Coordinates of C-alpha atoms in Angstrom, one line a residue:
M1 CA 35.9 -34.4 55.1
R2 CA 35.1 -30.9 54.4
L3 CA 31.8 -29.5 55.7
V4 CA 30.3 -26.2 53.6
Y5 CA 27.8 -23.8 55.1
V6 CA 26.4 -21.6 53.3
S7 CA 25.1 -18.4 55.9
P8 CA 21.7 -16.2 54.5
G9 CA 24.3 -13.2 56.1
P10 CA 27.2 -12.6 57.8
L11 CA 28.4 -14.5 60.8
D12 CA 26.6 -12.9 63.7
A13 CA 28.5 -13.6 67.2
K14 CA 26.0 -16.7 67.7
A15 CA 27.0 -18.2 64.4
V16 CA 30.6 -17.7 64.9
E17 CA 30.5 -20.1 68.4
G18 CA 28.3 -22.4 66.7
L19 CA 31.1 -23.0 63.7
S20 CA 33.8 -22.7 65.9
E21 CA 32.0 -25.7 68.2
F22 CA 31.3 -27.8 64.6
A23 CA 34.8 -27.4 64.0
A24 CA 36.2 -28.6 67.4
T25 CA 35.0 -32.3 66.5
W26 CA 34.4 -32.3 62.3
P27 CA 36.8 -34.7 61.1
G28 CA 38.6 -32.7 58.1
D29 CA 38.1 -28.6 56.8
V30 CA 34.6 -26.4 58.0
V31 CA 33.8 -23.6 55.2
A32 CA 31.7 -21.2 55.7
V33 CA 30.4 -19.1 52.6
V34 CA 28.6 -15.7 53.7
P35 CA 27.6 -12.8 51.6
H36 CA 30.0 -10.4 53.2
A37 CA 32.4 -10.5 55.9
G38 CA 31.1 -10.2 60.0
T39 CA 33.0 -8.3 62.8
V40 CA 34.1 -11.3 64.0
A41 CA 36.4 -14.8 62.3
A42 CA 35.4 -18.3 63.7
Q43 CA 38.3 -20.4 64.9
D44 CA 39.4 -23.2 62.6
V45 CA 36.6 -21.6 60.0
R46 CA 37.4 -20.6 56.6
I47 CA 35.4 -18.0 55.3
V48 CA 34.0 -17.6 51.8
T49 CA 33.0 -14.0 51.2
E50 CA 30.1 -14.0 47.7
S51 CA 27.1 -11.9 47.2
A52 CA 25.3 -14.6 45.5
P53 CA 26.3 -18.0 45.6
S54 CA 25.9 -20.5 43.1
V55 CA 26.0 -24.2 42.5
T56 CA 29.2 -23.8 40.5
S57 CA 31.0 -21.7 42.8
V58 CA 29.8 -23.7 46.0
R59 CA 30.4 -27.0 44.1
A60 CA 34.2 -25.4 43.5
L61 CA 34.7 -25.8 47.0
A62 CA 34.3 -29.4 47.1
P63 CA 32.4 -30.1 49.8
D64 CA 31.4 -33.2 51.1
V65 CA 28.5 -32.2 52.7
V66 CA 26.5 -28.5 52.7
L67 CA 24.4 -27.1 56.0
A68 CA 22.1 -24.2 55.6
L69 CA 19.0 -23.1 56.7
H70 CA 15.3 -24.7 55.7
R71 CA 14.2 -21.6 53.3
P72 CA 13.3 -22.1 49.9
E73 CA 16.1 -19.8 48.7
F74 CA 18.5 -22.6 49.6
G75 CA 16.7 -25.6 47.4
W76 CA 19.1 -25.1 45.2
L77 CA 22.1 -26.5 47.3
T78 CA 20.0 -30.2 47.0
E79 CA 21.7 -29.8 43.7
L80 CA 25.3 -30.1 44.2
A81 CA 26.0 -32.0 47.6
P82 CA 24.4 -33.6 49.9
A83 CA 22.2 -30.8 51.9
V84 CA 20.8 -30.9 55.2
F85 CA 19.2 -28.3 56.2
T86 CA 18.3 -26.6 59.8
A87 CA 14.9 -26.2 60.1
E88 CA 13.4 -24.0 62.7
F89 CA 9.8 -22.8 61.9
D90 CA 6.6 -24.8 61.1
R91 CA 3.9 -22.7 59.4
R92 CA 2.1 -21.6 62.0
I93 CA 5.3 -19.8 63.3
R94 CA 5.9 -18.4 59.8
V95 CA 2.3 -16.9 59.8
E96 CA 2.3 -15.6 63.6
Q97 CA 5.9 -13.8 63.2
Q98 CA 4.2 -11.8 60.2
R99 CA 0.9 -10.8 62.2
V100 CA 2.8 -9.4 64.7
T101 CA 3.2 -6.1 62.3
A102 CA -0.1 -7.0 60.2
G103 CA -2.7 -4.1 59.2
G104 CA -5.3 -5.1 59.8
A105 CA -7.8 -8.7 58.9
I106 CA -7.4 -8.5 54.8
D107 CA -3.7 -8.1 56.1
R108 CA -3.6 -11.2 58.3
A109 CA -5.8 -13.0 55.8
R110 CA -3.1 -12.3 53.5
I111 CA -0.5 -13.5 55.0
A112 CA -2.2 -16.6 55.7
L113 CA -3.1 -18.0 52.7
G114 CA 0.2 -16.2 51.4
Q115 CA 2.0 -18.9 54.0
R116 CA -0.5 -21.8 53.0
R117 CA 0.8 -21.4 49.3
R118 CA 4.5 -22.0 50.4
E119 CA 4.1 -24.5 52.5
H120 CA 4.3 -26.7 49.7
V121 CA 7.8 -25.5 48.8
Y122 CA 9.1 -26.0 52.5
R123 CA 7.8 -29.6 52.1
D124 CA 9.4 -30.6 49.3
I125 CA 12.6 -29.1 50.2
A126 CA 13.1 -31.4 53.6
G127 CA 11.9 -34.5 51.7
R128 CA 14.9 -34.4 48.6
A129 CA 17.9 -32.3 51.2
A130 CA 19.6 -36.0 52.8
G131 CA 19.2 -35.1 55.9
L132 CA 17.2 -32.5 58.5
Q133 CA 17.9 -30.7 61.7
C134 CA 14.9 -29.3 63.9
N135 CA 15.3 -27.2 66.5
G136 CA 12.8 -27.6 68.3
H137 CA 9.5 -29.7 68.2
A138 CA 7.6 -27.5 65.8
A139 CA 9.9 -28.1 63.2
W140 CA 10.4 -31.4 63.8
D141 CA 6.5 -32.3 64.0
A142 CA 6.3 -30.3 61.0
Y143 CA 8.8 -32.0 58.5
A144 CA 11.0 -34.8 60.9
A145 CA 8.7 -37.4 58.7
L146 CA 9.5 -36.1 54.9
S147 CA 13.0 -36.6 55.6
P148 CA 15.3 -40.3 55.4
R149 CA 18.1 -39.1 58.3
P150 CA 16.1 -36.0 60.5
L151 CA 17.4 -34.9 64.1
L152 CA 16.0 -33.1 66.9
F153 CA 18.3 -30.2 69.1
R154 CA 17.5 -27.7 71.3
D155 CA 20.2 -24.8 69.9
H156 CA 21.7 -22.5 72.9
R157 CA 25.4 -21.4 73.9
I158 CA 25.2 -22.9 77.8
R159 CA 28.4 -24.6 78.5
R160 CA 28.9 -27.4 81.1
A161 CA 30.6 -25.3 83.0
D162 CA 27.6 -22.2 82.9
L163 CA 26.0 -25.4 84.3
D164 CA 27.7 -25.4 87.0
A165 CA 27.9 -22.3 87.8
A166 CA 24.2 -22.1 88.1
R167 CA 23.7 -24.7 90.2
D168 CA 25.7 -22.7 93.0
R169 CA 24.0 -19.4 92.9
P170 CA 20.4 -19.1 95.7
T171 CA 17.2 -19.8 95.1
W172 CA 14.6 -16.1 95.7
R173 CA 14.0 -17.0 98.9
G174 CA 11.6 -14.0 99.3
E175 CA 13.6 -11.3 101.4
R176 CA 13.6 -8.9 99.1
P177 CA 11.7 -8.1 95.3
L178 CA 11.4 -10.4 93.0
R179 CA 13.2 -10.0 89.9
V180 CA 11.7 -10.4 86.6
A181 CA 14.4 -10.0 83.4
F182 CA 13.1 -9.8 80.1
S183 CA 15.7 -10.7 77.2
G184 CA 15.7 -10.5 74.0
R185 CA 15.3 -7.4 70.9
L186 CA 13.1 -4.6 71.7
T187 CA 10.9 -5.4 68.9
A188 CA 7.5 -6.7 68.4
V189 CA 7.8 -10.2 68.2
K190 CA 9.0 -10.5 71.0
G191 CA 6.6 -9.1 73.3
P192 CA 8.4 -6.6 75.4
G193 CA 5.2 -4.2 75.8
T194 CA 3.5 -7.5 77.3
V195 CA 6.0 -7.5 79.9
L196 CA 5.7 -3.1 80.4
E197 CA 1.9 -4.4 80.9
V198 CA 2.9 -7.3 83.3
A199 CA 5.2 -4.5 85.2
R200 CA 1.5 -2.2 86.1
L201 CA -0.2 -5.3 87.8
L202 CA 2.9 -5.7 89.6
P203 CA 4.6 -2.6 91.4
E204 CA 5.7 -4.7 94.0
V205 CA 8.0 -6.4 91.7
E206 CA 11.3 -5.1 89.8
F207 CA 11.6 -5.9 86.3
L208 CA 14.8 -5.4 83.9
L209 CA 14.5 -5.4 80.1
L210 CA 18.1 -6.4 78.8
G211 CA 18.5 -6.3 74.9
D212 CA 17.8 -3.2 72.6
G213 CA 15.5 -2.5 69.5
D214 CA 13.6 -0.4 67.7
L215 CA 11.0 -0.5 70.4
R216 CA 13.6 1.1 72.9
A217 CA 12.4 4.7 73.3
D218 CA 8.4 3.8 73.1
L219 CA 8.7 1.6 76.0
Q220 CA 11.4 3.8 78.2
R221 CA 8.3 6.4 77.6
A222 CA 5.5 4.3 78.5
A223 CA 7.5 2.0 81.6
P224 CA 6.2 2.5 84.9
S225 CA 9.2 3.2 87.7
N226 CA 10.0 -0.6 89.2
V227 CA 11.1 -1.4 85.1
R228 CA 14.9 -0.9 83.6
F229 CA 16.0 -0.7 81.1
E230 CA 19.9 -2.2 80.8
G231 CA 20.3 -2.5 76.6
F232 CA 22.2 -4.8 75.0
L233 CA 24.9 -6.8 77.1
D234 CA 27.7 -9.5 75.8
F235 CA 27.0 -13.2 75.7
E236 CA 29.4 -13.9 79.2
T237 CA 28.2 -10.5 80.6
W238 CA 24.8 -11.3 79.7
K239 CA 25.2 -14.6 81.6
S240 CA 26.4 -13.6 85.0
R241 CA 24.0 -10.3 85.3
M242 CA 20.9 -13.5 85.0
R243 CA 22.5 -15.7 87.4
D244 CA 23.3 -13.2 89.6
E245 CA 20.7 -11.1 89.4
V246 CA 17.7 -12.4 87.8
D247 CA 14.9 -14.7 89.7
L248 CA 12.8 -15.2 86.9
A249 CA 12.6 -14.3 83.4
L250 CA 9.6 -13.2 81.4
L251 CA 9.7 -14.1 78.0
P252 CA 6.2 -13.4 76.7
H253 CA 7.0 -13.6 72.8
P254 CA 3.8 -13.8 70.6
Q255 CA 4.9 -16.3 68.2
G256 CA 6.7 -19.8 69.1
D257 CA 10.3 -19.3 67.6
P258 CA 12.7 -21.8 68.8
S259 CA 13.9 -19.2 71.1
G260 CA 17.9 -20.2 72.6
T261 CA 17.1 -17.3 75.3
Y262 CA 14.4 -19.9 77.2
Y263 CA 17.3 -22.6 77.4
E264 CA 20.2 -20.3 78.2
A265 CA 17.7 -18.5 80.9
L266 CA 17.0 -22.1 82.0
G267 CA 21.5 -22.7 81.9
C268 CA 21.9 -20.1 84.2
G269 CA 19.3 -21.3 87.0
V270 CA 16.6 -18.9 85.7
P271 CA 13.0 -20.4 85.7
V272 CA 11.0 -19.3 82.7
L273 CA 7.0 -18.0 82.4
G274 CA 6.3 -17.1 78.5
V275 CA 2.5 -17.6 76.9
R276 CA 1.1 -19.9 75.0
N277 CA 2.6 -20.2 71.6
A278 CA 3.7 -22.5 69.3
T279 CA 6.9 -24.0 71.2
W280 CA 6.7 -23.0 75.4
P281 CA 4.1 -24.8 76.3
R282 CA 5.5 -27.6 75.5
L283 CA 9.1 -26.9 77.2
A284 CA 6.3 -25.5 80.0
A285 CA 5.0 -29.0 80.2
E286 CA 8.3 -30.7 80.5
G287 CA 8.9 -29.1 84.1
L288 CA 10.7 -26.2 82.7
G289 CA 8.3 -23.2 83.6
W290 CA 4.8 -21.8 83.1
A291 CA 2.6 -20.9 80.4
E292 CA 0.1 -18.6 80.7
R293 CA -2.4 -16.7 78.0
D294 CA -2.0 -12.9 78.3
A295 CA -1.1 -10.2 80.7
K296 CA -3.2 -11.0 83.2
A297 CA -2.2 -13.9 83.4
L298 CA 1.2 -13.9 83.5
A299 CA 1.2 -11.1 86.9
R300 CA -1.0 -14.2 89.0
R301 CA 1.6 -16.1 88.4
I302 CA 4.3 -14.5 88.7
R303 CA 2.2 -13.5 92.1
S304 CA 1.8 -17.1 93.3
L305 CA 5.0 -18.4 93.0
D306 CA 7.1 -19.1 95.6
P307 CA 10.7 -20.2 96.6
E308 CA 10.2 -23.9 96.6
Q309 CA 8.3 -23.9 93.0
L310 CA 11.2 -21.9 91.7
D311 CA 13.8 -24.0 93.3
A312 CA 12.1 -27.3 91.6
V313 CA 12.1 -25.9 88.4
R314 CA 15.5 -24.1 88.1
T315 CA 16.5 -28.1 89.5
H316 CA 15.7 -29.9 86.8
A317 CA 15.8 -27.1 84.8
L318 CA 19.7 -27.3 85.3
G319 CA 19.6 -31.1 85.1
A320 CA 18.2 -32.2 82.2
L321 CA 19.1 -29.0 79.8
E322 CA 21.9 -31.0 77.3
P323 CA 25.5 -28.5 77.1
F324 CA 26.1 -26.9 74.3
E325 CA 29.5 -28.9 74.1
S326 CA 27.0 -32.3 73.5
V327 CA 24.5 -30.3 71.1
A328 CA 27.2 -29.7 68.7
A329 CA 29.1 -32.7 68.7
R330 CA 25.6 -34.8 68.5
R331 CA 25.1 -32.0 64.8
V332 CA 28.6 -32.8 64.0
A333 CA 27.8 -37.2 64.2
H334 CA 24.4 -36.6 62.3
L335 CA 26.2 -34.5 59.5
V336 CA 29.2 -36.6 59.2
E337 CA 26.9 -39.7 58.8
V338 CA 25.1 -37.9 55.8
A339 CA 28.5 -37.3 54.3
E340 CA 29.7 -41.1 54.4
H341 CA 26.2 -42.7 53.0
A342 CA 26.2 -40.8 50.4
R343 CA 29.7 -41.9 49.4
P344 CA 30.2 -43.9 46.6
G345 CA 29.5 -47.4 47.4
A346 CA 28.0 -46.6 50.8

């Protein structure tokens, strides 16, 4: 049995780890079709480099099932084999992502209209696919009902061993300044500017910014003295730093993508404070943290938190989070089900 994954770009570290985990339980070959080679190889995954994959070239790989992102440019995959798409965004999120850098009211209106017109394409692709894997409730609510075989999952890289390690860390007890970390790309769609607004309101709190991006120089010039910039960290180092040094994650993403950073912070034993976007409030309502409207409300929440509240959230999150190995195994089982159902005589 062969799984073929068609990638929109070179495989980054997260994609490599995910495909390698898929290969550990997939009953056959895993092939990744990429436009050009990345810097790291996935274990037990064959890489095929092809800048413009086509129906003919992918069919030649003899896939039993193909996997790709839920994007209009991959709709043709339904013509050659059972196709499963990974859906992460609904129309609201796609609008939010583009509006973050919009130039004004006319631009924002144009973005909304454009996404409204494209929505029928996303819905058509979801309906034609053999299955849909929805990363988060926004995509699930928007498209799952259109699919004959939908699956809901939450994408992250926190393993069972990470959860065990996080359970051993102590909760902040007020004996030192609270340490709050932002993690992610230092770009507008992730909201690092809001972190600086909060930091100015809370000079008694220590803030760390973990990550890099196009706004870093501007943010460093504007940052108050209680903010430190740590730059990009590889994932193993990141997990260690989060477990050992961070009491609260501040992730004020203005757009509601199903960010794995929410779950990865929680999997390090770090409660999350975010904003009321399309994704985080529902997770906060599950007892995974808190959702506030703006910088002033975020600052008020941080000032009001006590050790008992932090401990309750981290204990609940560590018990509720499905480990990476289990998530990958469920996704593989879903892909196997799709492939087997499509076989002649099934």
